[in-house]
mmCIF file of C-alpha atoms and ligand atoms in Angstrom:
data_model
loop_
_atom_site.group_PDB
_atom_site.id
_atom_site.type_symbol
_atom_site.label_atom_id
_atom_site.label_comp_id
_atom_site.label_asym_id
_atom_site.label_seq_id
_atom_site.Cartn_x
_atom_site.Cartn_y
_atom_site.Cartn_z
ATOM 1 C CA MET E 1 33.355 56.879 -77.136
ATOM 2 C CA SER E 2 35.848 59.733 -77.599
ATOM 3 C CA SER E 3 36.789 60.618 -81.136
ATOM 4 C CA ARG E 4 40.363 61.177 -82.095
ATOM 5 C CA ILE E 5 40.859 64.509 -83.809
ATOM 6 C CA ALA E 6 44.208 65.794 -85.070
ATOM 7 C CA VAL E 7 45.538 68.877 -86.846
ATOM 8 C CA VAL E 8 48.211 68.927 -89.548
ATOM 9 C CA PRO E 9 49.407 72.551 -89.512
ATOM 10 C CA GLY E 10 51.814 74.174 -91.903
ATOM 11 C CA SER E 11 52.618 77.067 -94.180
ATOM 12 C CA PHE E 12 51.856 74.967 -97.288
ATOM 13 C CA ASP E 13 53.535 77.641 -99.425
ATOM 14 C CA PRO E 14 52.959 75.769 -101.700
ATOM 15 C CA PRO E 15 51.667 72.276 -100.781
ATOM 16 C CA THR E 16 54.108 69.537 -101.855
ATOM 17 C CA LEU E 17 53.887 65.785 -102.430
ATOM 18 C CA GLY E 18 55.606 65.415 -99.038
ATOM 19 C CA HIS E 19 52.733 67.292 -97.383
ATOM 20 C CA LEU E 20 50.162 65.075 -99.122
ATOM 21 C CA ASP E 21 52.021 61.958 -98.004
ATOM 22 C CA VAL E 22 51.896 63.065 -94.359
ATOM 23 C CA ILE E 23 48.226 64.090 -94.686
ATOM 24 C CA ARG E 24 47.369 60.677 -96.187
ATOM 25 C CA ARG E 25 49.113 58.830 -93.351
ATOM 26 C CA ALA E 26 47.542 61.020 -90.672
ATOM 27 C CA ALA E 27 44.053 60.708 -92.206
ATOM 28 C CA SER E 28 44.296 56.938 -91.798
ATOM 29 C CA LEU E 29 45.205 57.270 -88.101
ATOM 30 C CA TYR E 30 42.567 59.737 -86.846
ATOM 31 C CA ASP E 31 38.766 59.941 -86.971
ATOM 32 C CA GLN E 32 38.938 63.533 -88.147
ATOM 33 C CA LEU E 33 41.889 65.456 -89.557
ATOM 34 C CA HIS E 34 42.128 69.231 -89.854
ATOM 35 C CA VAL E 35 44.661 70.361 -92.430
ATOM 36 C CA LEU E 36 45.410 73.912 -91.397
ATOM 37 C CA VAL E 37 47.135 76.656 -93.363
ATOM 38 C CA VAL E 38 48.865 78.823 -90.769
ATOM 39 C CA HIS E 39 50.807 82.046 -91.170
ATOM 40 C CA ASN E 40 54.416 81.522 -90.133
ATOM 41 C CA PRO E 41 55.740 84.905 -88.949
ATOM 42 C CA GLY E 42 59.298 83.649 -89.474
ATOM 43 C CA LYS E 43 58.931 83.122 -93.224
ATOM 44 C CA GLU E 44 58.387 85.448 -96.167
ATOM 45 C CA ALA E 45 55.422 84.016 -98.053
ATOM 46 C CA MET E 46 55.220 83.429 -101.810
ATOM 47 C CA LEU E 47 51.438 82.885 -101.924
ATOM 48 C CA PRO E 48 48.592 84.529 -100.015
ATOM 49 C CA ILE E 49 46.924 82.249 -97.477
ATOM 50 C CA ALA E 50 43.679 82.115 -99.521
ATOM 51 C CA GLN E 51 45.620 80.801 -102.536
ATOM 52 C CA ARG E 52 47.386 78.148 -100.463
ATOM 53 C CA LEU E 53 44.018 77.064 -99.106
ATOM 54 C CA THR E 54 42.593 76.724 -102.627
ATOM 55 C CA LEU E 55 45.620 74.722 -103.798
ATOM 56 C CA LEU E 56 45.386 72.445 -100.763
ATOM 57 C CA GLU E 57 41.656 71.865 -101.331
ATOM 58 C CA ARG E 58 42.218 71.014 -105.016
ATOM 59 C CA SER E 59 45.225 68.805 -104.259
ATOM 60 C CA ILE E 60 43.385 66.779 -101.634
ATOM 61 C CA ALA E 61 40.222 66.535 -103.771
ATOM 62 C CA GLU E 62 42.278 65.130 -106.669
ATOM 63 C CA SER E 63 44.224 62.697 -104.440
ATOM 64 C CA ASP E 64 43.362 59.265 -103.085
ATOM 65 C CA ILE E 65 43.198 60.629 -99.526
ATOM 66 C CA GLU E 66 40.178 59.254 -97.701
ATOM 67 C CA GLY E 67 38.486 60.001 -94.408
ATOM 68 C CA ASP E 68 37.034 62.998 -92.617
ATOM 69 C CA VAL E 69 39.433 65.735 -93.717
ATOM 70 C CA VAL E 70 38.664 69.390 -92.947
ATOM 71 C CA ILE E 71 40.767 72.028 -94.720
ATOM 72 C CA ALA E 72 40.971 75.450 -93.099
ATOM 73 C CA ALA E 73 43.150 78.503 -92.511
ATOM 74 C CA TRP E 74 44.089 80.114 -89.208
ATOM 75 C CA SER E 75 45.596 83.529 -88.590
ATOM 76 C CA MET E 76 43.742 84.525 -85.422
ATOM 77 C CA GLY E 77 46.428 83.634 -82.891
ATOM 78 C CA LEU E 78 48.013 80.554 -81.439
ATOM 79 C CA LEU E 79 47.812 77.280 -83.322
ATOM 80 C CA VAL E 80 46.771 75.515 -80.114
ATOM 81 C CA ASP E 81 43.729 77.825 -79.861
ATOM 82 C CA TYR E 82 42.461 76.368 -83.133
ATOM 83 C CA ALA E 83 43.245 72.826 -81.936
ATOM 84 C CA THR E 84 41.381 73.412 -78.675
ATOM 85 C CA ASP E 85 38.410 74.996 -80.505
ATOM 86 C CA VAL E 86 37.921 71.915 -82.709
ATOM 87 C CA GLY E 87 38.599 69.401 -79.929
ATOM 88 C CA ALA E 88 41.933 68.198 -81.284
ATOM 89 C CA GLY E 89 44.489 66.891 -78.791
ATOM 90 C CA VAL E 90 47.188 66.125 -81.342
ATOM 91 C CA LEU E 91 49.271 68.032 -83.886
ATOM 92 C CA VAL E 92 50.849 65.933 -86.641
ATOM 93 C CA LYS E 93 54.119 66.981 -88.283
ATOM 94 C CA GLY E 94 56.206 65.271 -90.960
ATOM 95 C CA ILE E 95 59.840 64.687 -90.119
ATOM 96 C CA ARG E 96 62.320 64.337 -92.991
ATOM 97 C CA SER E 97 65.602 64.630 -91.105
ATOM 98 C CA GLN E 98 67.359 65.619 -87.890
ATOM 99 C CA VAL E 99 67.038 69.220 -89.058
ATOM 100 C CA ASP E 100 63.251 68.884 -88.893
ATOM 101 C CA VAL E 101 63.487 67.293 -85.427
ATOM 102 C CA ALA E 102 65.534 70.249 -84.193
ATOM 103 C CA TYR E 103 63.067 72.732 -85.759
ATOM 104 C CA GLU E 104 59.922 70.994 -84.510
ATOM 105 C CA THR E 105 60.947 69.981 -80.974
ATOM 106 C CA PRO E 106 60.791 73.436 -79.354
ATOM 107 C CA MET E 107 57.396 74.112 -80.980
ATOM 108 C CA ALA E 108 56.088 70.744 -79.756
ATOM 109 C CA ILE E 109 57.201 71.469 -76.195
ATOM 110 C CA VAL E 110 55.756 74.998 -76.253
ATOM 111 C CA ASN E 111 52.428 73.766 -77.655
ATOM 112 C CA ARG E 112 52.206 71.061 -74.978
ATOM 113 C CA HIS E 113 53.010 73.630 -72.324
ATOM 114 C CA LEU E 114 50.415 76.097 -73.670
ATOM 115 C CA ALA E 115 47.448 73.752 -74.018
ATOM 116 C CA HIS E 116 48.394 70.117 -73.286
ATOM 117 C CA VAL E 117 48.334 69.450 -77.013
ATOM 118 C CA GLU E 118 50.719 66.641 -77.997
ATOM 119 C CA THR E 119 52.729 66.530 -81.230
ATOM 120 C CA VAL E 120 53.075 63.302 -83.213
ATOM 121 C CA PHE E 121 55.899 63.034 -85.728
ATOM 122 C CA LEU E 122 55.346 60.923 -88.843
ATOM 123 C CA LEU E 123 58.072 59.726 -91.195
ATOM 124 C CA PRO E 124 57.184 60.398 -94.833
ATOM 125 C CA ASP E 125 57.949 58.120 -97.741
ATOM 126 C CA PRO E 126 61.737 58.439 -98.359
ATOM 127 C CA ALA E 127 60.842 59.410 -101.939
ATOM 128 C CA HIS E 128 59.739 62.767 -100.524
ATOM 129 C CA ALA E 129 62.554 63.198 -98.018
ATOM 130 C CA LEU E 130 64.268 65.957 -99.977
ATOM 131 C CA VAL E 131 61.161 67.870 -101.051
ATOM 132 C CA SER E 132 60.482 71.201 -99.378
ATOM 133 C CA SER E 133 58.246 74.165 -100.144
ATOM 134 C CA SER E 134 61.249 76.484 -100.041
ATOM 135 C CA LEU E 135 63.042 74.495 -102.773
ATOM 136 C CA VAL E 136 59.854 74.413 -104.831
ATOM 137 C CA ARG E 137 59.532 78.197 -104.468
ATOM 138 C CA GLN E 138 63.112 78.699 -105.596
ATOM 139 C CA VAL E 139 62.930 76.333 -108.585
ATOM 140 C CA SER E 140 59.588 77.804 -109.653
ATOM 141 C CA ALA E 141 60.804 81.404 -109.375
ATOM 142 C CA LEU E 142 63.733 80.529 -111.642
ATOM 143 C CA GLY E 143 61.477 78.914 -114.228
ATOM 144 C CA GLY E 144 62.252 75.245 -113.448
ATOM 145 C CA ASP E 145 59.866 72.286 -113.632
ATOM 146 C CA VAL E 146 58.472 71.536 -110.181
ATOM 147 C CA SER E 147 55.946 68.897 -111.297
ATOM 148 C CA PRO E 148 57.932 65.968 -109.769
ATOM 149 C CA PHE E 149 57.648 67.582 -106.326
ATOM 150 C CA VAL E 150 54.112 68.976 -106.079
ATOM 151 C CA PRO E 151 50.535 67.743 -106.596
ATOM 152 C CA PRO E 152 49.186 68.246 -110.150
ATOM 153 C CA ALA E 153 46.930 71.136 -109.039
ATOM 154 C CA VAL E 154 49.965 73.025 -107.704
ATOM 155 C CA ALA E 155 52.046 72.239 -110.808
ATOM 156 C CA ARG E 156 49.253 73.598 -113.040
ATOM 157 C CA PHE E 157 49.022 76.772 -110.966
ATOM 158 C CA LEU E 158 52.776 77.390 -110.871
ATOM 159 C CA ASP E 159 53.064 76.604 -114.606
ATOM 160 C CA THR E 160 50.773 79.478 -115.498
ATOM 161 C CA GLY E 161 53.126 81.939 -113.817
ATOM 162 C CA ALA E 162 50.083 83.437 -112.070
ATOM 163 C CA GLN E 163 51.884 83.581 -108.742
ATOM 164 C CA ARG E 164 54.630 85.788 -110.230
ATOM 165 C CA ALA E 165 52.239 88.272 -111.811
HETATM 166 O O1 LIG U 201 55.210 74.746 -92.533
HETATM 167 P P1 LIG U 201 55.868 75.516 -91.415
HETATM 168 O O2 LIG U 201 56.207 76.928 -91.840
HETATM 169 O O3 LIG U 201 57.057 74.804 -90.851
HETATM 170 O O4 LIG U 201 54.762 75.617 -90.231
HETATM 171 C C1 LIG U 201 55.082 76.277 -89.018
HETATM 172 C C2 LIG U 201 53.805 76.640 -88.260
HETATM 173 C C3 LIG U 201 52.937 77.537 -89.145
HETATM 174 C C4 LIG U 201 53.048 75.381 -87.931
HETATM 175 C C5 LIG U 201 54.233 77.407 -86.976
HETATM 176 O O5 LIG U 201 54.903 78.586 -87.355
HETATM 177 C C6 LIG U 201 53.062 77.750 -86.069
HETATM 178 O O6 LIG U 201 52.602 76.909 -85.339
HETATM 179 N N1 LIG U 201 52.563 79.003 -86.150
HETATM 180 C C7 LIG U 201 51.406 79.433 -85.376
HETATM 181 C C8 LIG U 201 51.776 80.418 -84.257
HETATM 182 C C9 LIG U 201 51.938 79.722 -82.928
HETATM 183 O O7 LIG U 201 51.035 79.087 -82.404
HETATM 184 N N2 LIG U 201 53.163 79.869 -82.344
HETATM 185 C C10 LIG U 201 53.482 79.358 -81.018
HETATM 186 C C11 LIG U 201 53.833 77.886 -80.913
HETATM 187 S S1 LIG U 201 55.133 77.335 -81.933
#
């Protein structure tokens, strides 16, 4: 019997409740899910990858997400190389709007072309439709309360101001 393995890649800078919602849905659909922190060369990062990984691990550990969930980071090359290495044939992405469809479609086609890896788009809970890491970064940098938008572990971390030190 073949096992179904998928990867949820992202910058997770920082992880949001929208990310956790997509991870929860994906974990229920696949035998094994790899949640992968990936460097996005097109974005200026707020947090180092190791910190994002720690926040993701804490957030998932404190959540109700069940199943075989592996949390890892990847900065060694193409995302599809990681997927191929772990035997995953599917990438899972959350889609909040047409803007996300336009952003994700070229990447999905390139990834399929590179390694026959398919991309599955999941619709998050509408409650999270307007949440993005970039908004969280902006609100946090200006001293606002981001706790409605992020997992408790991320809210605690951002509250300390450690990331601005
Ligand atoms: O959360 P993000 O920033 O939208 O995630 C984008 C990410 C990191 C998944 C994307 O930039 C990516 O896949 N980077 C890895 C490099 C790669 O494989 N590029 C070629 C195919 S798009």
